Amino acid sequence: MASPNQRVIIVGGGLAGLGAAVRIAEEGVPVDLFSMVPVKRSHSVCAQGGINACNDVARQQGYSEWQHMDETLYGGDFLNHQPPVYEMTHWAPQIIDLLDRMGVPFNRTPEGRRDLRLFGGSLFKRTHFSGATTGQQLLYALDEQTRRQEAAGMVHKYEFWEFLWPIIEQTDDGPLCHGIVAQDMRTMEIKSFKADATVLATGGCGTIFGKSTNSVICNGAAAARAYRAGAWMGNAEFIQVHPTAIPGEDKCRLMSESARGEGGRVWVPRKKDDDRAPGDIPEDERWYFLEEKYPKYGNLVPRDIATREIFFMCQEGYGIGGGRMVYLDCTALPDETKKKLDGIFEIYEKFTGDDPREIAMRIFPSVHYTMGGLWTTYSSEEKQPVHGDKGKAVGMQLGAPDNMMTNIPGLYAFGEVNYQYHGGTRLGANALLSCIFDGIFCGPSVVNYLADRREAGNTVDKVPDTFFAEAVETEQKKVEHLVAGKGGENPYVLHEEMGNWMTDYCTVVRDDAGMKKLLEQLQTWKSRYENVSLSDTAMWTNQNLSFTRALGDMIRYAEAIVVGALARTESRGSHYRPDFPDRDDRQFQQTTIASYDAEHDRPDVRYEYIPVPMVEPRARTYGAVK
Amino acid sequence: MPDRTIQLKIKRQDDQSASPYWQTFSIPYRPNMNVISCLQYIAAHPTTADGTETTPVVWDCSCLEEVCGACTMVINGEVRQSCSALVDRLLEEDDSIKLEPMTKFPVVRDLFVDRSRLFEDLKKTQGWVPIDGLYSLGPGPWESPAKQDTRYDLSRCMSCGCCLEVCPQYTRNNNFVGAAVISQVRYFNTHPIGANNAAERLNAMMEPGGISDCGNAQNCVKVCPKDIPLTESIADVGRMTTIHSIKQFFRGE
Ligand SMILES: Cc1cc2nc3c(=O)[nH]c(=O)nc-3n(C[C@H](O)[C@H](O)[C@H](O)COP(=O)(O)OP(=O)(O)OC[C@H]3O[C@@H](n4cnc5c(N)ncnc54)[C@H](O)[C@@H]3O)c2cc1C
Ligand code: SF4
Ligand code: SF4
Ligand code: FES
């Protein structure tokens, strides 16, 4: 048992953070919950399409949890660790039940059961959804349960607080995390917070690429700070580019895969530079290139594949008007199907002025999801196979204290910020699942870790206060340094430049020469960063300071991405290198681990073998015909 | 017209107790701009139209696709989300754009306000379904598509505060909970398990600051960006409280 005065810190109030908060509070352990925005406004609110789980109907059609696992591994190009995927897919049905009990308004069938839709990378309907705003509904359900725990005194929220650094002691037995330093984004007060376990659930890093489908706060700075403090990164180079987004001035807005899951079709005019309105182009003059090349999966091939096909189409001049856009056409769908997509159609209409119910949407790929992230471990164990399992079953051990712990004891990573589950590409509607699964399955692990720590006699109350005071002082010095900067370099301009370069050279197509140039550029950004000047030096709600501080961390994260991508001389999942177009299992059936070399300010990269306890890697073709 | 610029007039305030002042910024026009991209431009180039260097304007935002509710402000006199406020459309009505913080909440700085009262009120009205914990206990109750449809419409409230900004009854120095929270009471009371706490929620609705403070001005429903049927919710919760109080009367409570 954890003792009554042990606490847990959770940084991040998206699905992963809130799931963990509720689960841990339920065990009677108080939680301090930190978030840069009120948790109800976390990025998870953006998720549109749905959440995957095996269900009764699919089961009778031949689907199973095992099949869900197999799809996730095949989709991930076998870069995933298998036991966590086994566990997640086998927990998925009960996670949906749980969300259902919380009152999530899932779409219903005429009989009143949960309705399902088709999603990428599967031939079975196994995606549960709530209109086209599933993430919003799920986040709200967990936000409500968190509020309940807050009212009961078990969760204390620190909203508008920014995590600045983990507090790590180098003990004789190695590093040990004792809590965090955080800053109130309104009063600018910097404080330390103690805890025997700290969970980072800080989401993805999309804004490293400038414009993405992510919220503006998804900058990866929290992960980068942990990395700079000694936590390892896993597969940082694996970044998902989603095939269908609306390019915008400030961000690229996603048009969910559910549009294709419900029957939306991707096409370009067969004739280059055809300038007729899409509705005027007859059927036989349209090129449904995904359906043609992938007869089995059609428009629902995994995202990396659809993205590359769209990208190459445009490169060859087949984009609409010769530009960088293709059509995503939902105009022919029946009205009741269109209604299920209202949530995304409204976004399209609002931001472009066109009604996608009447006219085909114009879309292009955009950076979307962070498969890589903080490296985490877990305890595996052999399971009693359940119905549908096709062989030896190996899952995670419920409650093992090391589940989703980073290489630093006491520091965990849950949700999109960790590198687990999705391997080389994430399948649509698997992220919401992995985030909630982390919170709910690994919450008890955190609680058990507290008990271990108490028994080992190394709880945080034994650490002298001066240790925490020093950690605060270090952060204050960083602020003073930034405020004093007079070099004249504009952090926003630097960020825009980095975003453009990262998008051009390290997303869909990663060629050697481009990435080498990018790596050189990264070194100049580091030195330019040393010369940034703030335009706001007030010590009250200073967003300029917060942004600029994060930029320094984002540059380090970007370097881990680029170094990993350069070193991985193969193509796998979202990582495509024209000079090495094939998957190379002999050399790269391995996790890239990047650790930060503080002395030289650069990542050290090594590889870790990925065990294959259940599903042998096979070629990932999705039945392509040439 | 590459050199076209647009004018943004922004009401600023340095901290909670400072007095507000106005500044004008001139921003190069690009097609498809929204108000957020203008504010981003100002963050990168904090110089006013008359060339004075100033601090970047502070505002709140996150999703940039009108689903998180963070970026709400008063734009050309109307409360709305700044991420979905497209410059071209604003300029159709006016030749400049005026930004002000919401008035019903304390200003933290510039356009950034403190809406924590809204979240506190959700706590008071028990805005959750009282489940027996996160264990595996089977599915929730079945629901007809029609009922799901009604609940879905209510569940999309993003706590943006637009409905409170325009409500004549919601002021900084009273404790009226406002339309958003009343609608959430309906949302939870119409869920079969949520209804287990219906009485507590209705009791809260009958206290000062509850439903009887609503003057039925119906301003709220007109501005809700998520088209939540707020007046319907108010009527519904009104009915629920009436029935609830009659029952209480006959039970001698
Ligand atoms: C447009 C869009 C649509 C999507 N649709 C789907 C879908 O249909 N199905 C699906 O499965 N997945 C979908 N995804 C992916 C999914 O939404 C995310 O992977 C998931 O929501 C991430 O949740 P999270 O809890 O890990 O982090 P987030 O929800 O990103 O939350 C991160 C939290 O960390 C906090 N934080 C970050 N940094 C700091 C810091 N320094 N200090 C303090 N707090 C900090 C933030 O405030 C926030 O509370 C979609 C993603 C996008 C962008
Ligand atoms: S009906 Fe009027 S008084 Fe009542 S909540 Fe709406 S705006 Fe306020
Ligand atoms: S009811 Fe509408 S206007 Fe009011 S807070 Fe909710 S979304 Fe905003
Ligand atoms: S930034 Fe989320 S609603 Fe505008």
Short mmCIF file of N, CA and C and ligand atoms in Angstrom, two decimals, chain B residues 163 166-170 176 178-179 182 213-221 230-231 234, ligand 2:
data_model
loop_
_atom_site.label_atom_id
_atom_site.label_comp_id
_atom_site.label_asym_id
_atom_site.label_seq_id
_atom_site.Cartn_x
_atom_site.Cartn_y
_atom_site.Cartn_z
N CYS B 163 -22.31 32.36 -24.29
CA CYS B 163 -23.68 32.52 -23.80
C CYS B 163 -23.72 33.35 -22.52
N VAL B 166 -23.27 37.34 -23.25
CA VAL B 166 -24.43 38.11 -23.74
C VAL B 166 -25.63 38.06 -22.79
N CYS B 167 -25.53 37.29 -21.73
CA CYS B 167 -26.67 37.13 -20.84
C CYS B 167 -26.81 38.34 -19.92
N PRO B 168 -27.97 39.02 -19.94
CA PRO B 168 -28.13 40.20 -19.08
C PRO B 168 -28.11 39.84 -17.59
N GLN B 169 -28.44 38.60 -17.28
CA GLN B 169 -28.53 38.20 -15.88
C GLN B 169 -27.18 37.76 -15.30
N TYR B 170 -26.24 37.45 -16.15
CA TYR B 170 -24.94 36.95 -15.69
C TYR B 170 -24.01 38.13 -15.52
N PHE B 176 -25.18 33.90 -10.64
CA PHE B 176 -25.98 33.14 -11.60
C PHE B 176 -25.06 32.18 -12.38
N GLY B 178 -25.79 30.61 -15.27
CA GLY B 178 -25.86 30.83 -16.70
C GLY B 178 -26.30 29.62 -17.50
N ALA B 179 -26.55 29.88 -18.79
CA ALA B 179 -27.18 28.89 -19.66
C ALA B 179 -26.33 27.63 -19.84
N ILE B 182 -26.80 25.32 -16.90
CA ILE B 182 -28.17 24.81 -16.85
C ILE B 182 -28.34 23.70 -17.88
N ASP B 213 -32.93 32.71 -11.69
CA ASP B 213 -32.29 33.98 -12.05
C ASP B 213 -32.36 34.27 -13.54
N CYS B 214 -32.71 33.25 -14.33
CA CYS B 214 -32.77 33.44 -15.77
C CYS B 214 -33.99 34.27 -16.11
N GLY B 215 -33.78 35.38 -16.83
CA GLY B 215 -34.89 36.26 -17.19
C GLY B 215 -35.50 35.88 -18.53
N ASN B 216 -35.03 34.79 -19.09
CA ASN B 216 -35.56 34.30 -20.37
C ASN B 216 -35.37 35.29 -21.52
N ALA B 217 -34.28 35.99 -21.51
CA ALA B 217 -34.01 36.97 -22.57
C ALA B 217 -33.61 36.29 -23.87
N GLN B 218 -33.18 35.06 -23.79
CA GLN B 218 -32.85 34.24 -24.97
C GLN B 218 -31.69 34.76 -25.81
N ASN B 219 -30.88 35.62 -25.23
CA ASN B 219 -29.68 36.07 -25.95
C ASN B 219 -28.71 34.92 -26.14
N CYS B 220 -28.69 34.04 -25.14
CA CYS B 220 -27.67 33.00 -25.08
C CYS B 220 -27.72 32.11 -26.30
N VAL B 221 -28.90 31.65 -26.65
CA VAL B 221 -29.03 30.65 -27.70
C VAL B 221 -28.58 31.21 -29.05
N LEU B 230 -30.16 26.00 -26.09
CA LEU B 230 -30.11 26.47 -24.70
C LEU B 230 -31.48 26.82 -24.13
N THR B 231 -32.33 27.46 -24.94
CA THR B 231 -33.63 27.85 -24.38
C THR B 231 -34.47 26.60 -24.08
N ILE B 234 -33.21 25.34 -20.85
CA ILE B 234 -33.67 26.16 -19.72
C ILE B 234 -35.12 25.80 -19.39
S1 SF4 C 2 -32.37 33.05 -21.50
FE1 SF4 C 2 -31.48 35.04 -21.17
S2 SF4 C 2 -31.28 35.29 -18.99
FE2 SF4 C 2 -31.59 33.13 -19.42
S3 SF4 C 2 -29.55 32.35 -19.59
FE3 SF4 C 2 -30.18 32.87 -21.68
S4 SF4 C 2 -29.44 34.96 -21.95
FE4 SF4 C 2 -29.36 34.55 -19.77
#
